[in-house]
Coordinates of C-alpha atoms and ligand atoms in Angstrom, one line a residue:
Chain A
M1355 CA 83.0 96.3 -8.6
S1356 CA 82.4 93.7 -11.3
E1357 CA 80.9 94.8 -14.5
Y1358 CA 78.9 92.0 -14.6
A1359 CA 75.2 92.5 -12.6
I1360 CA 75.5 88.4 -12.6
E1361 CA 77.7 85.7 -13.1
L1362 CA 77.1 81.8 -14.0
R1363 CA 79.9 79.9 -14.0
N1364 CA 79.7 76.1 -15.7
V1365 CA 75.4 75.9 -14.2
S1366 CA 74.0 72.5 -14.4
V1367 CA 70.4 72.1 -13.2
A1368 CA 68.4 68.5 -13.3
Y1369 CA 65.2 67.9 -13.0
G1370 CA 65.0 64.7 -10.8
D1371 CA 67.1 62.6 -13.1
C1372 CA 66.9 64.6 -16.2
Q1373 CA 69.4 67.0 -16.6
C1374 CA 68.2 69.9 -18.3
L1375 CA 71.7 72.4 -18.8
A1376 CA 75.3 71.4 -18.7
D1377 CA 78.0 73.6 -17.9
V1378 CA 76.3 77.3 -18.6
S1379 CA 78.9 80.1 -18.5
L1380 CA 76.8 83.8 -19.3
A1381 CA 78.2 87.3 -17.4
I1382 CA 75.5 89.5 -17.7
P1383 CA 77.0 93.3 -18.1
I1384 CA 75.3 95.8 -15.9
N1385 CA 73.0 97.9 -18.0
S1386 CA 72.4 95.7 -21.0
V1387 CA 69.7 93.6 -22.0
V1388 CA 70.4 89.9 -22.9
A1389 CA 68.2 88.0 -24.6
L1390 CA 67.9 84.0 -24.3
I1391 CA 66.7 82.3 -27.2
G1392 CA 66.5 78.6 -28.2
P1393 CA 64.2 75.6 -29.4
S1394 CA 61.1 74.5 -27.2
G1395 CA 62.1 72.7 -24.1
C1396 CA 66.1 73.4 -24.5
G1397 CA 65.9 75.0 -21.2
K1398 CA 65.4 78.4 -21.3
S1399 CA 62.9 79.1 -18.9
T1400 CA 64.9 76.8 -16.4
L1401 CA 67.9 78.9 -16.8
I1402 CA 65.9 82.2 -16.1
R1403 CA 64.7 81.0 -13.0
S1404 CA 68.3 79.2 -11.9
M1405 CA 69.4 83.1 -11.5
N1406 CA 66.4 84.2 -9.1
R1407 CA 66.2 80.4 -7.3
T1408 CA 62.9 79.7 -8.2
N1409 CA 63.6 76.7 -9.8
E1410 CA 63.3 75.4 -7.0
L1411 CA 59.7 76.3 -6.6
V1412 CA 58.8 74.8 -9.3
A1413 CA 60.0 71.7 -9.1
K1414 CA 62.6 69.1 -7.6
T1415 CA 65.4 70.3 -8.7
V1416 CA 69.2 70.2 -8.1
T1417 CA 72.0 73.1 -9.4
T1418 CA 75.6 72.6 -9.8
G1419 CA 78.0 75.4 -10.2
E1420 CA 78.0 79.1 -9.0
V1421 CA 75.8 81.8 -9.5
N1422 CA 77.7 85.1 -8.8
F1423 CA 75.3 87.9 -8.3
G1424 CA 77.3 91.3 -6.2
G1425 CA 80.5 89.1 -5.1
R1426 CA 78.3 85.7 -3.6
D1427 CA 77.1 83.3 -4.4
V1428 CA 72.8 82.6 -4.9
Y1429 CA 73.4 79.4 -4.0
G1430 CA 75.7 79.8 -1.2
S1431 CA 74.3 78.7 2.2
R1432 CA 74.4 81.9 3.7
M1433 CA 72.4 83.2 0.8
D1434 CA 69.1 85.1 2.2
L1435 CA 66.0 84.1 -0.6
R1436 CA 64.0 86.9 0.2
E1437 CA 67.0 89.6 -0.3
L1438 CA 67.9 87.4 -3.5
R1439 CA 64.3 87.3 -4.8
E1440 CA 64.0 91.3 -4.1
R1441 CA 67.2 92.3 -5.8
I1442 CA 66.4 90.0 -9.3
G1443 CA 62.7 90.8 -10.0
M1444 CA 60.7 88.5 -12.0
V1445 CA 58.0 88.9 -14.9
F1446 CA 56.0 85.8 -16.0
Q1447 CA 54.3 84.5 -19.1
R1448 CA 51.1 85.2 -19.0
P1449 CA 50.5 88.5 -16.5
N1450 CA 49.7 87.4 -12.8
P1451 CA 48.1 90.6 -11.7
F1452 CA 46.7 89.3 -8.4
P1453 CA 42.9 89.7 -7.6
K1454 CA 43.2 92.6 -5.5
S1455 CA 43.0 97.0 -6.6
I1456 CA 46.1 98.4 -9.3
F1457 CA 48.1 100.0 -6.2
D1458 CA 47.9 97.1 -3.6
N1459 CA 49.2 95.2 -6.6
V1460 CA 52.4 97.4 -7.1
A1461 CA 52.4 97.9 -3.6
W1462 CA 52.5 94.3 -2.3
G1463 CA 56.3 93.6 -2.3
L1464 CA 56.9 97.0 -0.6
R1465 CA 54.1 96.5 2.0
S1466 CA 55.8 92.7 2.6
N1467 CA 58.8 94.3 3.3
G1468 CA 57.2 96.0 6.4
I1469 CA 56.3 99.5 4.4
R1470 CA 53.4 101.0 5.6
G1471 CA 53.7 104.2 5.4
R1472 CA 50.9 105.9 3.0
K1473 CA 52.8 108.5 1.6
R1474 CA 55.9 106.1 1.3
L1475 CA 53.5 103.3 -0.3
E1476 CA 51.7 106.5 -2.5
E1477 CA 55.0 107.9 -4.1
A1478 CA 56.3 104.6 -4.9
V1479 CA 53.1 103.2 -6.4
E1480 CA 53.2 106.0 -8.8
R1481 CA 56.7 105.9 -9.2
S1482 CA 56.9 102.6 -10.2
L1483 CA 53.8 103.2 -12.7
R1484 CA 54.9 105.8 -14.6
A1485 CA 58.8 103.3 -15.0
A1486 CA 56.2 101.1 -16.2
A1487 CA 54.5 103.6 -18.6
L1488 CA 51.1 102.4 -17.0
W1489 CA 50.4 105.5 -14.6
D1490 CA 49.1 107.8 -17.1
A1491 CA 46.5 104.8 -18.0
V1492 CA 45.4 104.0 -14.4
S1493 CA 45.8 107.0 -12.2
S1494 CA 43.0 107.9 -12.2
K1495 CA 41.6 104.1 -11.1
L1496 CA 44.0 102.8 -8.6
D1497 CA 41.6 101.3 -6.4
Q1498 CA 39.5 99.4 -8.9
P1499 CA 41.0 95.7 -9.6
A1500 CA 44.1 95.1 -11.7
L1501 CA 41.4 92.0 -13.4
G1502 CA 40.0 94.5 -15.1
L1503 CA 43.0 95.8 -17.6
S1504 CA 43.9 94.7 -21.0
G1505 CA 46.8 91.8 -21.0
G1506 CA 49.2 94.1 -22.0
Q1507 CA 48.2 96.7 -19.3
Q1508 CA 48.0 93.8 -16.8
Q1509 CA 51.7 92.4 -18.0
R1510 CA 53.1 96.5 -17.5
L1511 CA 51.5 96.5 -13.9
C1512 CA 53.5 93.0 -13.1
I1513 CA 56.2 94.9 -14.4
A1514 CA 56.0 98.1 -12.1
R1515 CA 55.0 95.5 -9.3
A1516 CA 58.5 94.4 -9.8
L1517 CA 60.2 97.3 -10.2
A1518 CA 58.4 98.8 -7.2
V1519 CA 61.0 96.7 -4.8
E1520 CA 63.6 98.6 -6.4
P1521 CA 65.4 95.7 -7.8
E1522 CA 68.6 95.6 -9.9
I1523 CA 68.0 92.5 -12.6
L1524 CA 64.7 92.3 -14.2
L1525 CA 64.2 88.6 -15.6
M1526 CA 61.7 88.2 -17.8
D1527 CA 60.2 84.6 -19.5
E1528 CA 58.5 85.2 -23.1
P1529 CA 56.5 88.7 -21.5
C1530 CA 54.6 89.2 -24.5
S1531 CA 54.0 86.0 -25.8
A1532 CA 50.2 86.3 -24.2
L1533 CA 49.8 89.7 -25.9
D1534 CA 48.6 91.1 -29.1
P1535 CA 51.8 93.3 -31.2
I1536 CA 50.3 96.7 -30.5
A1537 CA 50.5 95.7 -26.3
T1538 CA 54.3 94.0 -27.4
Q1539 CA 55.5 97.3 -29.0
R1540 CA 54.6 98.9 -26.1
I1541 CA 56.4 96.4 -23.8
E1542 CA 59.6 96.4 -26.1
D1543 CA 59.7 100.4 -25.7
L1544 CA 59.6 99.5 -22.3
I1545 CA 62.7 97.5 -22.1
D1546 CA 64.3 99.9 -24.0
E1547 CA 64.0 102.5 -21.5
L1548 CA 64.3 100.4 -18.3
K1549 CA 67.7 99.3 -19.7
E1550 CA 69.1 102.8 -18.4
R1551 CA 68.5 101.5 -14.7
Y1552 CA 68.2 98.1 -15.2
T1553 CA 69.7 94.9 -16.2
I1554 CA 67.5 92.5 -18.2
V1555 CA 67.7 89.4 -18.8
I1556 CA 64.5 88.3 -21.4
V1557 CA 63.3 84.7 -22.7
T1558 CA 62.2 85.1 -26.0
H1559 CA 61.1 83.0 -29.3
N1560 CA 60.7 86.1 -31.3
M1561 CA 63.8 86.5 -33.3
Q1562 CA 62.9 89.8 -34.5
Q1563 CA 62.3 91.0 -30.9
A1564 CA 65.4 89.6 -29.6
A1565 CA 67.5 91.3 -32.5
R1566 CA 65.5 94.8 -32.2
I1567 CA 65.8 95.2 -28.0
A1568 CA 68.9 93.1 -26.8
D1569 CA 71.9 94.0 -26.5
F1570 CA 73.6 90.8 -26.1
T1571 CA 71.7 87.2 -27.3
A1572 CA 72.7 83.6 -25.6
F1573 CA 71.7 80.9 -28.3
L1574 CA 70.5 77.0 -26.4
M1575 CA 70.4 74.0 -27.4
A1576 CA 71.2 70.3 -26.5
E1577 CA 73.6 68.8 -29.2
Q1578 CA 71.5 65.3 -29.8
P1579 CA 67.6 65.1 -28.3
H1580 CA 67.7 63.8 -24.5
E1581 CA 71.1 65.7 -24.3
P1582 CA 71.4 68.4 -21.6
S1583 CA 71.7 71.9 -23.3
R1584 CA 74.5 74.3 -23.3
I1585 CA 75.3 77.6 -24.6
V1586 CA 76.2 77.1 -28.3
E1587 CA 76.4 80.7 -28.8
F1588 CA 76.7 84.3 -26.9
G1589 CA 77.4 87.6 -28.2
R1590 CA 76.3 90.8 -29.5
S1591 CA 72.9 90.6 -30.7
V1592 CA 74.0 92.2 -34.3
E1593 CA 77.0 89.0 -34.5
I1594 CA 74.7 86.6 -33.7
F1595 CA 72.0 87.7 -35.6
T1596 CA 74.0 89.1 -38.5
R1597 CA 77.0 87.1 -38.8
P1598 CA 76.7 83.9 -36.5
G1599 CA 79.3 82.3 -36.0
D1600 CA 78.2 78.6 -35.1
E1601 CA 76.2 77.3 -38.2
R1602 CA 73.3 75.8 -35.5
T1603 CA 72.7 79.4 -34.8
E1604 CA 72.6 80.6 -37.9
A1605 CA 70.3 78.0 -38.9
Y1606 CA 68.2 78.6 -35.9
V1607 CA 67.7 83.0 -35.9
T1608 CA 67.3 82.3 -40.2
G1609 CA 64.0 80.0 -38.8
R1610 CA 65.7 77.0 -40.6
F1611 CA 64.9 74.9 -37.8
G1612 CA 63.4 74.9 -34.1
Chain B
M619 CA 18.7 65.5 -17.4
A620 CA 16.2 68.5 -17.8
A621 CA 13.6 65.8 -16.5
A622 CA 15.6 65.0 -13.4
A623 CA 15.9 68.7 -13.1
A624 CA 12.2 69.3 -13.4
T625 CA 12.0 66.6 -10.7
A626 CA 13.9 68.1 -7.9
V627 CA 12.5 71.4 -8.1
V628 CA 8.7 69.6 -8.2
G629 CA 10.1 67.5 -5.0
V630 CA 11.3 70.9 -3.5
A631 CA 8.1 72.4 -4.1
L632 CA 6.0 69.8 -2.6
I633 CA 7.3 69.3 0.4
F634 CA 7.5 73.2 1.1
A635 CA 3.8 72.6 0.2
F636 CA 3.0 69.8 2.2
V637 CA 4.9 71.1 5.4
L638 CA 3.5 74.5 5.6
Q639 CA -0.3 73.2 4.7
T640 CA 0.4 70.7 7.5
A641 CA 1.9 73.3 9.9
W642 CA -0.9 76.0 9.2
P643 CA -3.7 75.5 11.6
V644 CA -1.1 75.9 14.4
L645 CA 0.7 78.5 12.9
T646 CA -3.0 80.9 12.3
R647 CA -3.8 79.7 15.9
V648 CA -0.9 80.6 17.8
G649 CA 0.6 83.6 15.8
I650 CA 4.0 83.2 13.7
A651 CA 5.4 85.9 15.6
Q652 CA 4.5 84.2 18.5
F653 CA 5.1 80.7 17.2
I654 CA 8.7 82.1 16.3
F655 CA 9.2 84.3 19.5
G656 CA 7.5 82.8 22.1
D657 CA 9.6 81.7 25.3
T658 CA 8.3 78.5 26.3
W659 CA 8.0 75.5 24.8
Y660 CA 6.0 73.4 26.9
P661 CA 3.6 71.7 23.5
T662 CA 1.4 69.2 26.0
R663 CA 0.3 72.5 27.9
G664 CA -0.5 74.4 24.6
R665 CA 2.7 76.5 25.0
F666 CA 4.4 76.9 21.2
G667 CA 7.1 79.0 21.7
L668 CA 10.3 78.3 19.8
L669 CA 12.6 81.0 20.9
P670 CA 14.3 78.4 23.3
L671 CA 15.3 76.3 20.5
V672 CA 16.0 78.7 17.8
A673 CA 18.3 80.4 20.5
G674 CA 19.7 76.4 21.3
S675 CA 20.5 76.1 17.7
A676 CA 22.0 79.6 16.9
A677 CA 23.9 78.5 20.2
L678 CA 25.3 75.4 18.7
L679 CA 25.9 76.2 15.0
L680 CA 27.8 79.7 16.0
G681 CA 30.0 77.0 18.6
A682 CA 29.8 75.1 15.8
L683 CA 31.3 77.9 13.2
L684 CA 33.2 79.3 15.2
L685 CA 35.2 76.1 16.0
G686 CA 34.7 74.3 12.8
A687 CA 35.6 77.4 9.9
P688 CA 38.9 78.0 11.4
A689 CA 40.4 74.6 12.2
G690 CA 38.8 73.7 8.7
V691 CA 40.1 76.4 6.2
M692 CA 43.8 75.9 8.2
T693 CA 43.6 72.1 7.4
A694 CA 42.5 72.7 4.1
I695 CA 45.5 76.0 3.8
F696 CA 47.8 73.0 5.2
L697 CA 47.1 70.5 2.4
S698 CA 47.6 72.0 0.1
E699 CA 49.9 74.6 0.7
Y700 CA 52.4 73.0 2.9
C701 CA 52.1 69.8 3.2
P702 CA 54.9 67.1 1.5
K703 CA 52.1 65.5 -1.6
R704 CA 53.1 61.9 -0.3
L705 CA 51.2 63.3 3.1
A706 CA 48.7 64.9 1.7
S707 CA 47.7 61.8 -0.7
L708 CA 47.4 59.8 2.7
L709 CA 45.4 62.7 5.1
R710 CA 42.6 63.4 2.0
P711 CA 41.3 60.0 2.3
A712 CA 41.3 60.1 6.2
I713 CA 39.2 63.1 6.2
D714 CA 36.9 61.9 3.8
L715 CA 36.0 59.1 5.2
L716 CA 35.4 61.6 8.7
A717 CA 32.6 63.0 6.3
G718 CA 31.0 59.5 5.8
I719 CA 31.0 58.3 9.5
P720 CA 26.9 58.2 10.5
S721 CA 26.7 60.7 13.0
V722 CA 24.9 58.4 15.5
I723 CA 29.0 57.1 16.2
Y724 CA 29.8 61.1 16.6
G725 CA 26.9 60.5 19.0
F726 CA 28.5 57.9 20.3
F727 CA 31.7 59.5 20.5
G728 CA 30.2 62.7 22.2
L729 CA 28.4 61.2 24.9
I730 CA 31.7 58.5 26.1
S731 CA 34.3 61.5 25.3
I732 CA 33.5 65.0 25.0
V733 CA 30.2 65.1 27.4
P734 CA 32.7 64.1 30.3
I735 CA 35.3 66.5 30.1
V736 CA 33.1 69.3 29.4
R737 CA 31.2 68.2 32.4
S738 CA 34.5 68.2 34.2
V739 CA 35.9 71.4 33.1
F740 CA 32.9 73.6 33.2
G741 CA 30.6 71.9 35.1
G742 CA 26.9 71.1 35.2
A743 CA 25.6 68.1 33.1
G744 CA 28.1 67.9 30.7
F745 CA 25.2 68.0 28.0
G746 CA 25.0 71.2 26.4
P747 CA 25.9 73.7 24.1
V748 CA 29.3 73.1 24.4
A749 CA 29.1 69.6 23.9
G750 CA 27.0 70.1 20.8
S751 CA 29.3 72.4 19.4
L752 CA 32.6 70.5 19.4
I753 CA 31.0 67.6 18.5
L754 CA 29.0 69.7 15.1
A755 CA 32.4 71.5 15.1
V756 CA 34.0 67.9 14.0
M757 CA 31.7 67.1 11.6
I758 CA 31.5 69.8 9.6
L759 CA 35.4 69.7 9.5
P760 CA 36.0 67.6 6.4
T761 CA 33.0 69.5 4.5
I762 CA 34.9 72.9 5.2
T763 CA 38.6 71.3 4.4
S764 CA 37.9 69.2 0.9
V765 CA 35.6 72.4 -0.5
S766 CA 38.7 75.4 0.4
R767 CA 40.9 73.0 -0.4
D768 CA 39.3 72.6 -4.1
A769 CA 39.3 76.3 -4.2
L770 CA 42.8 76.9 -3.0
E771 CA 44.3 74.5 -5.3
A772 CA 42.9 76.3 -8.2
V773 CA 44.9 79.4 -7.7
P774 CA 47.3 79.4 -10.5
R775 CA 50.6 78.2 -9.3
D776 CA 51.5 82.1 -11.0
Y777 CA 49.8 83.8 -8.1
R778 CA 51.9 81.9 -5.6
L779 CA 55.3 82.4 -8.0
G780 CA 54.4 85.3 -8.4
G781 CA 54.2 86.1 -4.5
L782 CA 57.2 84.6 -4.1
A783 CA 59.4 85.9 -6.6
L784 CA 58.7 89.9 -5.1
G785 CA 60.7 88.0 -2.1
A786 CA 57.5 87.9 -0.2
T787 CA 57.5 84.7 2.6
Q788 CA 55.7 81.8 2.2
W789 CA 53.1 82.2 4.6
R790 CA 52.7 86.3 3.2
T791 CA 52.1 85.0 -0.5
V792 CA 49.5 82.1 0.7
Y793 CA 47.4 84.6 3.3
D794 CA 47.8 87.8 1.7
V795 CA 47.0 86.0 -2.3
V796 CA 46.4 82.6 -2.5
V797 CA 43.4 83.0 0.5
P798 CA 41.8 85.8 -1.0
S799 CA 42.1 84.6 -4.5
A800 CA 40.1 81.5 -3.4
W801 CA 37.9 83.7 -1.3
S802 CA 34.7 82.4 -2.9
G803 CA 35.3 78.8 -2.1
I804 CA 35.9 79.2 1.1
V805 CA 32.9 80.8 1.9
T806 CA 30.9 78.6 0.1
S807 CA 32.7 75.9 1.8
V808 CA 31.9 77.7 5.1
V809 CA 28.0 77.9 4.1
L810 CA 28.2 74.6 3.4
G811 CA 29.5 73.4 7.0
V812 CA 26.5 75.4 8.5
G813 CA 24.0 73.6 6.2
R814 CA 25.1 70.5 7.2
A815 CA 25.1 71.6 11.0
V816 CA 21.8 72.8 10.5
G817 CA 20.3 69.7 9.7
E818 CA 22.3 67.3 11.4
T819 CA 20.2 66.0 14.5
M820 CA 21.7 62.7 15.7
A821 CA 24.6 63.6 17.0
V822 CA 23.8 66.8 18.0
L823 CA 20.4 65.1 20.0
M824 CA 22.6 62.9 22.0
V825 CA 25.0 65.3 23.7
I826 CA 22.6 68.4 24.8
G827 CA 20.7 66.8 27.2
N828 CA 17.4 68.2 25.2
A829 CA 15.8 70.7 27.7
P830 CA 14.1 73.5 26.0
R831 CA 15.5 76.1 27.8
F832 CA 17.4 79.2 26.5
P833 CA 21.7 78.3 26.9
R834 CA 22.8 79.9 29.9
A835 CA 26.0 77.6 31.1
A836 CA 28.8 75.4 29.3
G837 CA 27.4 72.2 30.4
Q838 CA 23.6 73.4 31.1
P839 CA 21.3 70.9 28.7
I840 CA 19.6 72.9 26.1
S841 CA 17.4 71.5 22.7
A842 CA 18.0 72.9 19.3
L843 CA 15.0 73.1 16.1
T844 CA 15.3 69.9 14.8
S845 CA 16.5 67.6 17.5
Q846 CA 12.9 68.7 19.3
V847 CA 11.4 67.4 16.4
A848 CA 13.1 63.9 16.3
L849 CA 12.5 63.4 19.9
D850 CA 8.3 65.0 20.0
M851 CA 7.6 63.2 16.9
A852 CA 7.1 59.7 18.4
Y853 CA 4.5 60.8 20.5
A854 CA 3.3 64.1 19.4
S855 CA -0.5 64.7 18.6
G856 CA -3.0 67.5 17.7
D857 CA -1.5 71.3 18.3
H858 CA 1.7 69.4 19.0
R859 CA 2.5 67.3 16.2
T860 CA 1.4 70.1 13.9
A861 CA 3.6 72.4 15.6
L862 CA 6.6 70.3 14.7
F863 CA 5.5 71.2 11.2
G864 CA 5.9 74.9 11.7
I865 CA 9.4 73.8 13.1
A866 CA 10.2 72.0 9.8
A867 CA 8.7 74.8 8.0
L868 CA 11.6 77.6 9.7
L869 CA 14.2 75.0 9.3
L870 CA 13.4 74.9 5.4
F871 CA 13.5 78.6 5.6
I872 CA 16.8 78.6 7.4
T873 CA 18.3 76.8 4.6
M874 CA 17.1 78.1 1.6
G875 CA 18.5 82.0 3.1
L876 CA 22.4 79.5 3.7
V877 CA 21.8 78.7 -0.3
G878 CA 21.0 81.9 -0.7
V879 CA 23.9 83.6 1.1
G880 CA 25.9 80.8 -0.8
R881 CA 24.6 82.0 -4.6
L882 CA 25.4 85.8 -3.6
T883 CA 29.1 85.4 -2.4
V884 CA 29.9 83.3 -5.6
R885 CA 28.2 85.5 -8.0
R886 CA 29.6 88.3 -6.1
Q887 CA 33.4 86.8 -6.4
A888 CA 32.8 85.7 -9.9
R889 CA 32.2 89.8 -10.7
Q890 CA 35.3 90.5 -8.7
G891 CA 37.4 88.0 -10.2
R892 CA 36.5 88.8 -14.2
R893 CA 39.4 88.3 -16.4
R894 CA 40.0 90.2 -19.7
Ligands
ATP1463 N1 58.3 71.5 -13.9 C1 59.7 70.4 -14.1 N2 59.4 69.2 -14.3 C2 60.3 68.1 -14.5 N3 60.9 68.8 -15.9 C3 60.6 70.1 -16.6 C4 60.1 70.3 -15.6 N4 59.9 71.4 -16.4 C5 60.5 71.5 -17.4 N5 61.3 70.8 -17.3 C6 62.1 70.1 -18.8 O1 62.9 70.5 -19.0 C7 63.5 71.2 -20.0 C8 63.7 72.7 -20.2 O2 62.5 73.0 -20.0 P1 62.2 75.0 -19.6 O3 60.4 74.8 -19.8 O4 63.4 75.3 -19.5 O5 62.1 74.8 -21.5 P2 61.9 76.3 -22.4 O6 63.2 76.7 -22.9 O7 61.8 77.2 -21.3 O8 61.0 75.5 -23.2 P3 59.2 76.8 -23.4 O9 60.5 77.6 -25.0 O10 58.7 75.8 -24.3 O11 59.3 77.5 -22.7 C9 62.3 70.4 -20.8 O12 62.9 69.1 -21.3 C10 61.3 70.1 -19.9 O13 61.0 68.4 -19.9
MG1464 MG1 60.0 78.3 -21.3

């Protein structure tokens, strides 16, 4: 049994003939929160999407290297994409609840796995909404449209929806960037609770946020413009934010560029 | 802009007033109920019952709807969700072209290809509700496809990603997330398609046989409201002629009803889809 939830070895990703990431190696410890930071356009979203193979849904991409998840190569020919994406959940930058009821949103993933029993669905919906700290706010209006919730509630609903299928890893690509400070605070608290049971990878532009919630931080950057990005530094967040080993990391985290 | 809108409104009102006024004598003489629900259309003997024509039109519309709506919506789903971009860019103009073909040509096509097929499959003359429905279905397909497709393509990409990232198959994501999100547009496309089918005269006239009888068999001639007007206008006089204006008034009301249904669905969807 590996101590890592997911392990990337020499992963490179290209959009057509535009090389975006080169030789990224990253081992994400189980039950930790790992933040990906770096200047805009450096490939953070691409990197996080490479873990559940959603890059290929967005554009034509070529990925090389190995992503080891549970002893198997995510990019191997025997990988079942449905299973992979079920076990590695994802939360997007803009809350994207479906135009359905709150209940149907959370139950959606389970139903698409063929789970139909009302009782089982109800239990799972309650458990997931509690885990996403949304139960108290919505328990009396589960049949109402999800789009009637506030932005922060919608994002927590999306987290609940992802949790309902019981993933092992939760990928979050700037989950707070469309939210106000209070809603952001609640998501951060939530992430702190969730890491007891899940491994979380989060992309963020907010240095304070990364420092507050992430156990580990990876700093990603291209050496030259138009070159692929690489991991400049990866380590415990305290180290990265207080004693960075690389001067580019220091410049970035102290806000001197990017 | 305001002037143009005013012109349009005044134009519609004038048409309405004119048609109703011309039809009025026969409506009062025959009685509106007897006019619409009378079961015999034999104008030269003073029988002005529209029911056979209403039934004929209804059969044609229903058939066109049952065939054309699923085909049009499925085509739109294929184009927006499954079809490679290159192929879509070839198919789109082809489908748009389908909408631009004059209806006489559809009529000829029906006459030489569909009617004989119906005749050999269902027996009878071949002219009738099935041939008419098939032609109408083909004619409304481009409208339904292009409006539905626009609605599907307006669904945020995040919905699709959200579904697929939950481990769902593409088909489930399409039918349970994308299609419901685009539902108002899809309904609108069908209403527009039916609207087109209601007004369609020429192609229908060429393939239904034009006998004002109740539809009973797939290959037996029927008649429809629009085609009957077009056929009789050439020679009708007196009450017969005014009765044709009565039919026109009925068609106007049906069209208004359809537009109303369309607006209602759009408004209801707008309320449901409100974000934040
Ligand atoms: N769909 C795409 N097609 C082609 N190139 C893309 C696509 N998406 C991203 N790229 C390229 O890949 C690079 C990395 O993009 P990515 O979105 O991963 O960056 P990011 O670090 O998430 O940026 P941001 O902080 O703005 O979200 C960019 O330079 C971009 O030009
Ligand atoms: Mg990004």
